[in-house]
Coordinates of C-alpha atoms in Angstrom, one line a residue:
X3 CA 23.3 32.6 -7.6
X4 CA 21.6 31.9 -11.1
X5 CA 20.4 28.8 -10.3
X6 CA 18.2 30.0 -7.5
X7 CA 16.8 32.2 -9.9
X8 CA 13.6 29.6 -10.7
X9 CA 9.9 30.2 -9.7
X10 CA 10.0 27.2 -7.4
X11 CA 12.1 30.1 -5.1
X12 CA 10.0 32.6 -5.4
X13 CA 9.0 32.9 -2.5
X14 CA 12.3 32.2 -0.6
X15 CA 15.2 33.9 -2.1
X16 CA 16.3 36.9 -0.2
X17 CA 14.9 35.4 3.0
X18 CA 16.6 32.3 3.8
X19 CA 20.5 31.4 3.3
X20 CA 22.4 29.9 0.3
X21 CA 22.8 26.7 2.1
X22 CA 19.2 26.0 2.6
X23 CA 18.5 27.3 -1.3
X24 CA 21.3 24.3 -2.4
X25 CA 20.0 21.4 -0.1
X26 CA 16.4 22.8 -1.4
X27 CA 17.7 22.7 -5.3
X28 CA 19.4 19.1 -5.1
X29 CA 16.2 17.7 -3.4
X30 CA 14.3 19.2 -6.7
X31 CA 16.7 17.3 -8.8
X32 CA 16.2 14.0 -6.8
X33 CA 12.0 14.7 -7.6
X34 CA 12.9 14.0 -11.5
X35 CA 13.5 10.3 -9.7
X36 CA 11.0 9.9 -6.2
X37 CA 8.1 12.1 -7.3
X38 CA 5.3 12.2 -5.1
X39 CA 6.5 8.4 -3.6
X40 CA 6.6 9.2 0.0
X41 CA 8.0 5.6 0.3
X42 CA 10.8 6.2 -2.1
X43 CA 11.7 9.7 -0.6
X44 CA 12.2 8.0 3.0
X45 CA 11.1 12.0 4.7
X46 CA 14.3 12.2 6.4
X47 CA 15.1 15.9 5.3
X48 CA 12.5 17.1 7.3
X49 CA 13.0 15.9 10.3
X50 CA 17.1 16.7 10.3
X51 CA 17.2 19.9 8.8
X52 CA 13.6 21.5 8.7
X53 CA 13.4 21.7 4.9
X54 CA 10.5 20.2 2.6
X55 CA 11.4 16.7 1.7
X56 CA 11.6 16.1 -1.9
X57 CA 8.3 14.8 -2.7
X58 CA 6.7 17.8 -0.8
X59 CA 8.9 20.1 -3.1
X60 CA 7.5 17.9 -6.3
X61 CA 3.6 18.2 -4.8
X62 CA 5.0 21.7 -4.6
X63 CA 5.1 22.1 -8.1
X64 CA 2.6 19.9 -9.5
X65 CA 0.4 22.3 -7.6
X66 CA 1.8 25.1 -9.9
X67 CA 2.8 27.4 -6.8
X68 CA 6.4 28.4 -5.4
X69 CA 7.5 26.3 -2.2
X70 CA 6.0 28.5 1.2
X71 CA 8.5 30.2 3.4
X72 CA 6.7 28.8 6.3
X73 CA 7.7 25.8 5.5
X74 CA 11.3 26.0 6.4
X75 CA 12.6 25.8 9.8
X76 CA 13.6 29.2 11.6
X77 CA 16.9 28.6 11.9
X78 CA 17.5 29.3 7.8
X79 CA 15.7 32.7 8.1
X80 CA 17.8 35.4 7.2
X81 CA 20.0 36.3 10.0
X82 CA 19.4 40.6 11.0
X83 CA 22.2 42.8 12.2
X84 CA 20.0 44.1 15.2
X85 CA 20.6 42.0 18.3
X86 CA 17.4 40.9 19.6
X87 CA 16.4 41.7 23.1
X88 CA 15.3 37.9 24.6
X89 CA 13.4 38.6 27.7
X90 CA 13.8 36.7 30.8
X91 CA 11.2 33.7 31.3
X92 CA 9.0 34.8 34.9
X93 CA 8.5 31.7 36.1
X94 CA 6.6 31.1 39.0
X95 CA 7.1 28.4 41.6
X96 CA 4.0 28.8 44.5
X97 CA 1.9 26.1 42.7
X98 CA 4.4 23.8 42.5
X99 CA 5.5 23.9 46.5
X100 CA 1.7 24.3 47.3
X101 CA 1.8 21.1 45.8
X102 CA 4.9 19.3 48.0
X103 CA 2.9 21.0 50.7
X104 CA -0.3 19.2 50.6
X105 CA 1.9 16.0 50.3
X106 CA 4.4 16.6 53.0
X107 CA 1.1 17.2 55.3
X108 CA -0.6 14.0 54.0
X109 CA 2.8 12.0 54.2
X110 CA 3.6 9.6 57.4
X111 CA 6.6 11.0 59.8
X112 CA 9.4 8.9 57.7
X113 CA 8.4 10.0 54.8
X114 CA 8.3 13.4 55.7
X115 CA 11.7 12.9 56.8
X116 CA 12.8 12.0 53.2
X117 CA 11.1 14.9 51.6
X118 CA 12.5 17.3 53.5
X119 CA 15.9 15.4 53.1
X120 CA 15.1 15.2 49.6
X121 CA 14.4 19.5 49.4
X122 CA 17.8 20.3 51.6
X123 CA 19.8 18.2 49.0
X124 CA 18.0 20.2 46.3
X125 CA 18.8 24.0 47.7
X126 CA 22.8 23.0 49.3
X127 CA 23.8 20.0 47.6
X128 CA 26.8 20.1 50.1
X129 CA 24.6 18.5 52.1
X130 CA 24.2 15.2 50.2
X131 CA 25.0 12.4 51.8
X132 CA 26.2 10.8 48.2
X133 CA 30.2 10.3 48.5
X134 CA 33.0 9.7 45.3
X135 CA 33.5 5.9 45.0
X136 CA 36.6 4.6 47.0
X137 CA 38.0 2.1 44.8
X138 CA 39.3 2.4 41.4
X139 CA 36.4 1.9 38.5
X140 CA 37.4 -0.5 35.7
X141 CA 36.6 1.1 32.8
X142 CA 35.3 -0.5 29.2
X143 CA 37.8 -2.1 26.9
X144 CA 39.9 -5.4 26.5
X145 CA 41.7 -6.2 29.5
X146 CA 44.9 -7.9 29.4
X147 CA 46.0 -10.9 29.4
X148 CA 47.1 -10.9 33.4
X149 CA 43.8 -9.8 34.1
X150 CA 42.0 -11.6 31.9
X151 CA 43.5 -14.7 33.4
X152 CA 42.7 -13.4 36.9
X153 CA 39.3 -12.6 35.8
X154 CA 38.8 -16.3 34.9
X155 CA 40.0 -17.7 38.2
X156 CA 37.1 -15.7 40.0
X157 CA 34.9 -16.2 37.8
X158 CA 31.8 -17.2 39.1
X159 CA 29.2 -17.7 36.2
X160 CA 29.1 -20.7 35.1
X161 CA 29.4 -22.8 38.5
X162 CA 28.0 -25.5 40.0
X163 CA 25.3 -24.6 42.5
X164 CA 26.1 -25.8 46.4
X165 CA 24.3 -28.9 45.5
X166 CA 25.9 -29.9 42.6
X167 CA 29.4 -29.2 43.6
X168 CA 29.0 -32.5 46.1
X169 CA 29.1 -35.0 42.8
X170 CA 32.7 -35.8 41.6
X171 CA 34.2 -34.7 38.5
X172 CA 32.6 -37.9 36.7
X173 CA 29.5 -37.0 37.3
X174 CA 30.2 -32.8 36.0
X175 CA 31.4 -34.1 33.1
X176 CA 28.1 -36.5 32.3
X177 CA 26.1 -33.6 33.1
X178 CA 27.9 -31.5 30.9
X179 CA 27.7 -33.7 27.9
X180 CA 24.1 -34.3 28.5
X181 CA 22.9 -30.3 28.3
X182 CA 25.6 -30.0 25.4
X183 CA 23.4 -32.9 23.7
X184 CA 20.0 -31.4 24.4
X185 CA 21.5 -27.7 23.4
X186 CA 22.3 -29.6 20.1
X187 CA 19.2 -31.6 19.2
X188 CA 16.9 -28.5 20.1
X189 CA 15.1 -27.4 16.9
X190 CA 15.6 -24.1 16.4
X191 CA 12.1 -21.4 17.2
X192 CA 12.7 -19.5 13.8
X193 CA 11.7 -22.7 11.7
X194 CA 8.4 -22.6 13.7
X195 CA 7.5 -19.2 13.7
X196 CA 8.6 -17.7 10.5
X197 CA 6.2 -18.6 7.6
X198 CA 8.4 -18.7 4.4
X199 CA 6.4 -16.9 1.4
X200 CA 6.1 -18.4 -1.7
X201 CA 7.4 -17.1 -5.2
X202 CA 5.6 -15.8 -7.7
X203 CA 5.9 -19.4 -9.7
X204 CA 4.5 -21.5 -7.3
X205 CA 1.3 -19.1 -6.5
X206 CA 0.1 -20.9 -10.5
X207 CA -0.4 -24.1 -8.5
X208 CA -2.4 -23.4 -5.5
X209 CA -6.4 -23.5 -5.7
X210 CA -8.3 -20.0 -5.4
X211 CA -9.0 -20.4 -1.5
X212 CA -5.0 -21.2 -1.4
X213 CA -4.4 -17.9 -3.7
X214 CA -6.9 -16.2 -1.6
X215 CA -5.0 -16.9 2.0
X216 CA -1.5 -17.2 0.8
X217 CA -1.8 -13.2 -0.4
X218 CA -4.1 -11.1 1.9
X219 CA -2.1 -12.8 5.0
X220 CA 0.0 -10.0 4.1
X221 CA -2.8 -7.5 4.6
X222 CA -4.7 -5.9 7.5
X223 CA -7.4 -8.8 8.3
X224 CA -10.4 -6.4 7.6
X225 CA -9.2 -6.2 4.1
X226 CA -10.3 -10.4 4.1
X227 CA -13.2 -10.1 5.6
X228 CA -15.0 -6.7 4.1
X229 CA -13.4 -6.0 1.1
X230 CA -11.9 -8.7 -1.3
X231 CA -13.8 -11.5 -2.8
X232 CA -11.9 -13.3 -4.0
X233 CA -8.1 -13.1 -6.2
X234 CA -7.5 -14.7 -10.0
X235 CA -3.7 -14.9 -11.1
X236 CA -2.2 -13.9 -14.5
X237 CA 0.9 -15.0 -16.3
X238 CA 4.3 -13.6 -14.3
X239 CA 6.3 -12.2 -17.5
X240 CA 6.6 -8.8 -16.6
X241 CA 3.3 -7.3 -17.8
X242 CA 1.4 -8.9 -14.6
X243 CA 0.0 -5.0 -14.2
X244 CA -1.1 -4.5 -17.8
X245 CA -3.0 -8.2 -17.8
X246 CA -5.3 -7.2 -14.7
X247 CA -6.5 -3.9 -16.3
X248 CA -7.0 -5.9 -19.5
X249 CA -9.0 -8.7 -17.8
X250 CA -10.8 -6.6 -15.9
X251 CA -12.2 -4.5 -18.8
X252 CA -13.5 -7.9 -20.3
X253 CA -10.4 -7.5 -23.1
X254 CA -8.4 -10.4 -24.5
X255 CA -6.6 -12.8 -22.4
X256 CA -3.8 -13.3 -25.1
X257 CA -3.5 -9.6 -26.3
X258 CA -5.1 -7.5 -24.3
X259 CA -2.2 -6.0 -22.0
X260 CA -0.8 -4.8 -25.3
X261 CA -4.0 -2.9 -26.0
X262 CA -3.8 -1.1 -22.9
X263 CA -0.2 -0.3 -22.9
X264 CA -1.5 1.2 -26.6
X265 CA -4.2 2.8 -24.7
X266 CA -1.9 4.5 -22.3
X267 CA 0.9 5.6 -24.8
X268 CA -1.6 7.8 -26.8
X269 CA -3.1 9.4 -23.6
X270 CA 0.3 10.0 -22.9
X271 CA 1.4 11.3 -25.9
X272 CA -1.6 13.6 -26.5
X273 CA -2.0 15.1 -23.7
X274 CA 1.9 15.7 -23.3
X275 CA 1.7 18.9 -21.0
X276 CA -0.9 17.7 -18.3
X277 CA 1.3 14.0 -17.6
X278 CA 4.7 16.2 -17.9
X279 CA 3.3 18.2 -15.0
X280 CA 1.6 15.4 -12.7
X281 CA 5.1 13.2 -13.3
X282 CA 7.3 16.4 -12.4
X283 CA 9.6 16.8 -15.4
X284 CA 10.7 15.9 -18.6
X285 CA 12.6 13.0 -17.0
X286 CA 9.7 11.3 -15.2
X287 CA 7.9 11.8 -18.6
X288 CA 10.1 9.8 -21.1
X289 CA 11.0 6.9 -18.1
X290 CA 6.9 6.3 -18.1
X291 CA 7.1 6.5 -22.3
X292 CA 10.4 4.0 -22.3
X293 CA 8.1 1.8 -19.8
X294 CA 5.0 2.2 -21.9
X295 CA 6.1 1.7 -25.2
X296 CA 7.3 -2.1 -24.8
X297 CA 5.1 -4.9 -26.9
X298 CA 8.0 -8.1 -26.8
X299 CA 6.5 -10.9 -24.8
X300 CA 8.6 -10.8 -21.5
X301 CA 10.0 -7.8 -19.6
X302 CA 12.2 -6.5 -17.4
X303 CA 11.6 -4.6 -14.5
X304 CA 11.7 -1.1 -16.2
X305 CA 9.2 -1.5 -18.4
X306 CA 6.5 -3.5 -15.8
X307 CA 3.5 -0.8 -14.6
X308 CA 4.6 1.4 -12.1
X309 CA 2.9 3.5 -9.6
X310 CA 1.8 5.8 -8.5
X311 CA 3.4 6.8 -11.9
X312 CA 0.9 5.5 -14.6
X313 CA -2.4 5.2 -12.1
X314 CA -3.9 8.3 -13.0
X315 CA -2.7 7.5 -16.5
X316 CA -4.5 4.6 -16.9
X317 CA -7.2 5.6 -15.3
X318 CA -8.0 8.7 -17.9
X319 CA -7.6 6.5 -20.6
X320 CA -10.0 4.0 -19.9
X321 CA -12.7 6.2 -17.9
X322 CA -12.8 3.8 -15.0
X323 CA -11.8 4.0 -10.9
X324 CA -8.5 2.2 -10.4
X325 CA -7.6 0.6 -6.7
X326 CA -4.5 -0.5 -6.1
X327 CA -3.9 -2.6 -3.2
X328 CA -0.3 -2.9 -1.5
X329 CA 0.0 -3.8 2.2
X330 CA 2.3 -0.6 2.3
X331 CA -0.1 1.7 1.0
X332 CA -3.6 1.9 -0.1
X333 CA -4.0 4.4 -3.0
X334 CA -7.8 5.3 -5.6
X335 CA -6.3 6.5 -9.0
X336 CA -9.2 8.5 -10.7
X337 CA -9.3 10.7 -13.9
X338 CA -7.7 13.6 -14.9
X339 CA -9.5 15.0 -18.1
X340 CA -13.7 13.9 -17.9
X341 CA -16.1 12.8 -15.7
X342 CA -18.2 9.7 -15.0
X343 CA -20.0 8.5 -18.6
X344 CA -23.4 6.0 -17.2
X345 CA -21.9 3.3 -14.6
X346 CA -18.1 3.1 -14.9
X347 CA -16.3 0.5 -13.7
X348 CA -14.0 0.1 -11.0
X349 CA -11.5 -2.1 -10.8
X350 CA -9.2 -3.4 -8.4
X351 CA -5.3 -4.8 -8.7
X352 CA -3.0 -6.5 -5.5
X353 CA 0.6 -6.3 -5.6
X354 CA 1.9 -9.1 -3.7
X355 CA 5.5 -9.4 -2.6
X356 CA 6.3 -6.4 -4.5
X357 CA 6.8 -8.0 -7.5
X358 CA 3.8 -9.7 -8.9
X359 CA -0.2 -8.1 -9.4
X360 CA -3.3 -10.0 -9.3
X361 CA -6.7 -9.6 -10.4
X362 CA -9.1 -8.7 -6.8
X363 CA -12.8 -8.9 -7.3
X364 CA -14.5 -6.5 -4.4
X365 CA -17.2 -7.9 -2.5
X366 CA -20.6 -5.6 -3.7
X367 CA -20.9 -2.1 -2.7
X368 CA -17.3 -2.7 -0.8
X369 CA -15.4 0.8 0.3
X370 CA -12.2 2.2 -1.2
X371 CA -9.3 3.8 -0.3
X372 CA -9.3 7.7 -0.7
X373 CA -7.5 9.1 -3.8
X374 CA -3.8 9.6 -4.2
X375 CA -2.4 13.1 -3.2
X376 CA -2.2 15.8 -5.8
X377 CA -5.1 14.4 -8.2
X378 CA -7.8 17.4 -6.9
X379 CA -4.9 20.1 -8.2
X380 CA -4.3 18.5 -11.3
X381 CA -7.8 17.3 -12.6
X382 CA -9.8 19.2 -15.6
X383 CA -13.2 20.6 -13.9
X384 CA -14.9 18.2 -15.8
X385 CA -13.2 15.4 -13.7
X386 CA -14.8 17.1 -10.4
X387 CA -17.7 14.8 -11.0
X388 CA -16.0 12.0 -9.6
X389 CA -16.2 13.2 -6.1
X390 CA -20.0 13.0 -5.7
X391 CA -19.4 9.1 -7.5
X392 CA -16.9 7.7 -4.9
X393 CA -16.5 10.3 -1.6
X394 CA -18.8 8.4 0.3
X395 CA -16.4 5.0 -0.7
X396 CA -13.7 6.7 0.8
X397 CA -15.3 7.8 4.3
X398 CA -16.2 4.4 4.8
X399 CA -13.2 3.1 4.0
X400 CA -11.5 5.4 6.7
X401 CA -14.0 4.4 8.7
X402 CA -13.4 0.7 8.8
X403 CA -10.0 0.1 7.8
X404 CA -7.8 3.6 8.0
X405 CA -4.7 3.3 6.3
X406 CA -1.1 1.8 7.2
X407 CA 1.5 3.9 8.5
X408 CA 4.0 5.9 6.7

């Protein structure tokens, strides 16, 4: 077929079947959408049919190399016309009864009596002494009404025990009413376990230990005590994401989202090829330029920042390390074109409830999460100074807090 004719199959036409070639060739299409999100892909594929899930196909080709053939499962290899001669399996049995052995000598004289019991059953199970049940099993379903009825009459569930069946049908019916009065009035455990988590609106009013609490709750507890200092909130219209960066690299309060949404649309925009290959496609490249390219003062959820999308993005255009902190995932955004220029910054973000960033302030010399998949195949050799700048951040980062799982 023509449209298996791509380089992405290079490596896999001729030797696996059609149908493997069109599950692998819609998965492709559906990385225009996921990219390299392992949460958005959901890695389902894999385990059900043996094939590359779609963002391995997309890490495929932002690596610039065809998808490998040992990466499909067997069972889509091309088939040969020569039967194949499967050998018998020699098993051998003498260590195993060496074993009942030693424990039929070490055993007491009734227990040897059921091992050996046991072991005739096993080589003539004529000789079981198990027997077909002798009445009538009732199977599952909705019985009817007859024996519904009957059923009811023998019933024995909800009686009274011996004791209580001596008081008079008075005193049942007191009882009763009491335990139906106390089932009632009970307040329910969910109120008192569940904590309820508070909207994006009402995190403006709490104080900075309240801020500070309220949000890393939702984190692993070493994140608290060894990483974050301490949280600052920004306006929730919609550019939540492009008013941390700003803030963080000391720009306006009022306008400075706008100058890095600027910022980011001429990296873009230059430097069309490398983002077309790191996002996966045309597609991927104009939904970050329609996101991008928004200036009115609230937004929608299209055009918020998204990641891991816009992380390295952001991070090339301003020369700085970018952390951003989800209790999902933990991901380092670095950059893709040049190295580190004298002491560059790096900054920190927190998504809380999925919806909303905040500014996080990490405590002196604090750790970070390693790098997000794909950057070390894409990166200019320039960038390959950023390694020797933050690989020791990342060990100890593994080292004390590893990461959630997928």
């Amino acid at each position: 077929m023509h449209a298996h004719r791509i380089s992405d199959f290079n490596n896999l036409r001729g030797f696996i079947s059609r149908s493997a070639l069109n599950i692998l060739l819609l998965e492709k299409k559906k990385g225009e959408q996921v990219g390299i999100e392992v949460v958005k892909c959901g890695c389902v594929l894999k385990r059900t049919h043996g094939i590359p899930n779609t963002h391995e196909v997309t890490q495929y080709k932002c690596e610039g190399h065809s998808i490998l053939l040992t990466s499909i499962h067997q069972r889509w290899r091309q088939l040969s016309d020569v039967p194949m001669n499967i050998s018998k399996r020699s098993l051998d049995c003498t260590r195993v009864i060496s074993l009942v052995r030693n424990r039929f000598e070490d055993a007491t004289e009734e227990q040897q009596c059921m091992l050996l019991r046991g072991l005739l059953e096993l080589a003539q199970p004529s000789t079981t002494n198990m027997e077909q049940p002798s009445t009538n099993v009732i199977r599952k379903g909705r019985p009817s009404n007859k024996k519904a009825s009957s059923q009811a009459k023998n019933n024995t569930k909800r009686d009274p025990s011996p004791v209580g069946s001596a008081h008079t049908g008075k005193e049942q019916t007191t009882q009763q009413s009491s335990t139906t009065s106390k089932r009632r009035t009970r307040e329910p455990t969910k109120n008192i376990v569940c904590k309820r988590r508070r909207t994006i609106l009402q995190l403006k009013d709490l104080t900075e230990e309240e801020l500070f609490e309220e949000v890393l709750d939702l984190f692993d507890p070493k994140i608290k005590e060894h990483i974050i200092e301490r949280l600052e909130n920004v306006a929730p219209d919609g550019h939540c994401g492009y008013r941390c960066c700003a803030e963080l690299l000391n720009m306006s309060k009022d306008d400075g989202w706008k100058n890095v949404r600027q910022g980011m649309l001429d990296e873009l925009r230059d430097h069309r090829d490398l983002y077309m290959t790191q996002l996966g496609g045309r597609k991927n490249y104009k939904k970050v330029e329609r996101a991008l390219n928004y200036f009115i003062s609230t937004c929608s959820k299209k055009y918020w920042m998204q990641f891991p999308e816009m992380g390295c993005l952001f991070a090339t255009t301003f020369n700085c390390v970018l952390c951003v902190l989800d209790p999902k995932q933990y991901t380092t955004y670095l950059p893709l074109r040049i190295g580190p220029i004298n002491e560059p910054n790096i900054i920190s973000i927190v998504l809380y409830d999925d919806i909303h960033f905040l500014k996080a302030f990490l405590k002196p010399n604090a750790p970070i999460p390693k790098v997000v998949p794909g950057w070390d195949h894409l990166r200019y050799p320039d960038a390959n100074e950023w390694k020797n700048y933050v690989s020791h951040k990342f060990a100890e980062w593994e080292a004390l807090i590893g990461y959630p799982p997928i």
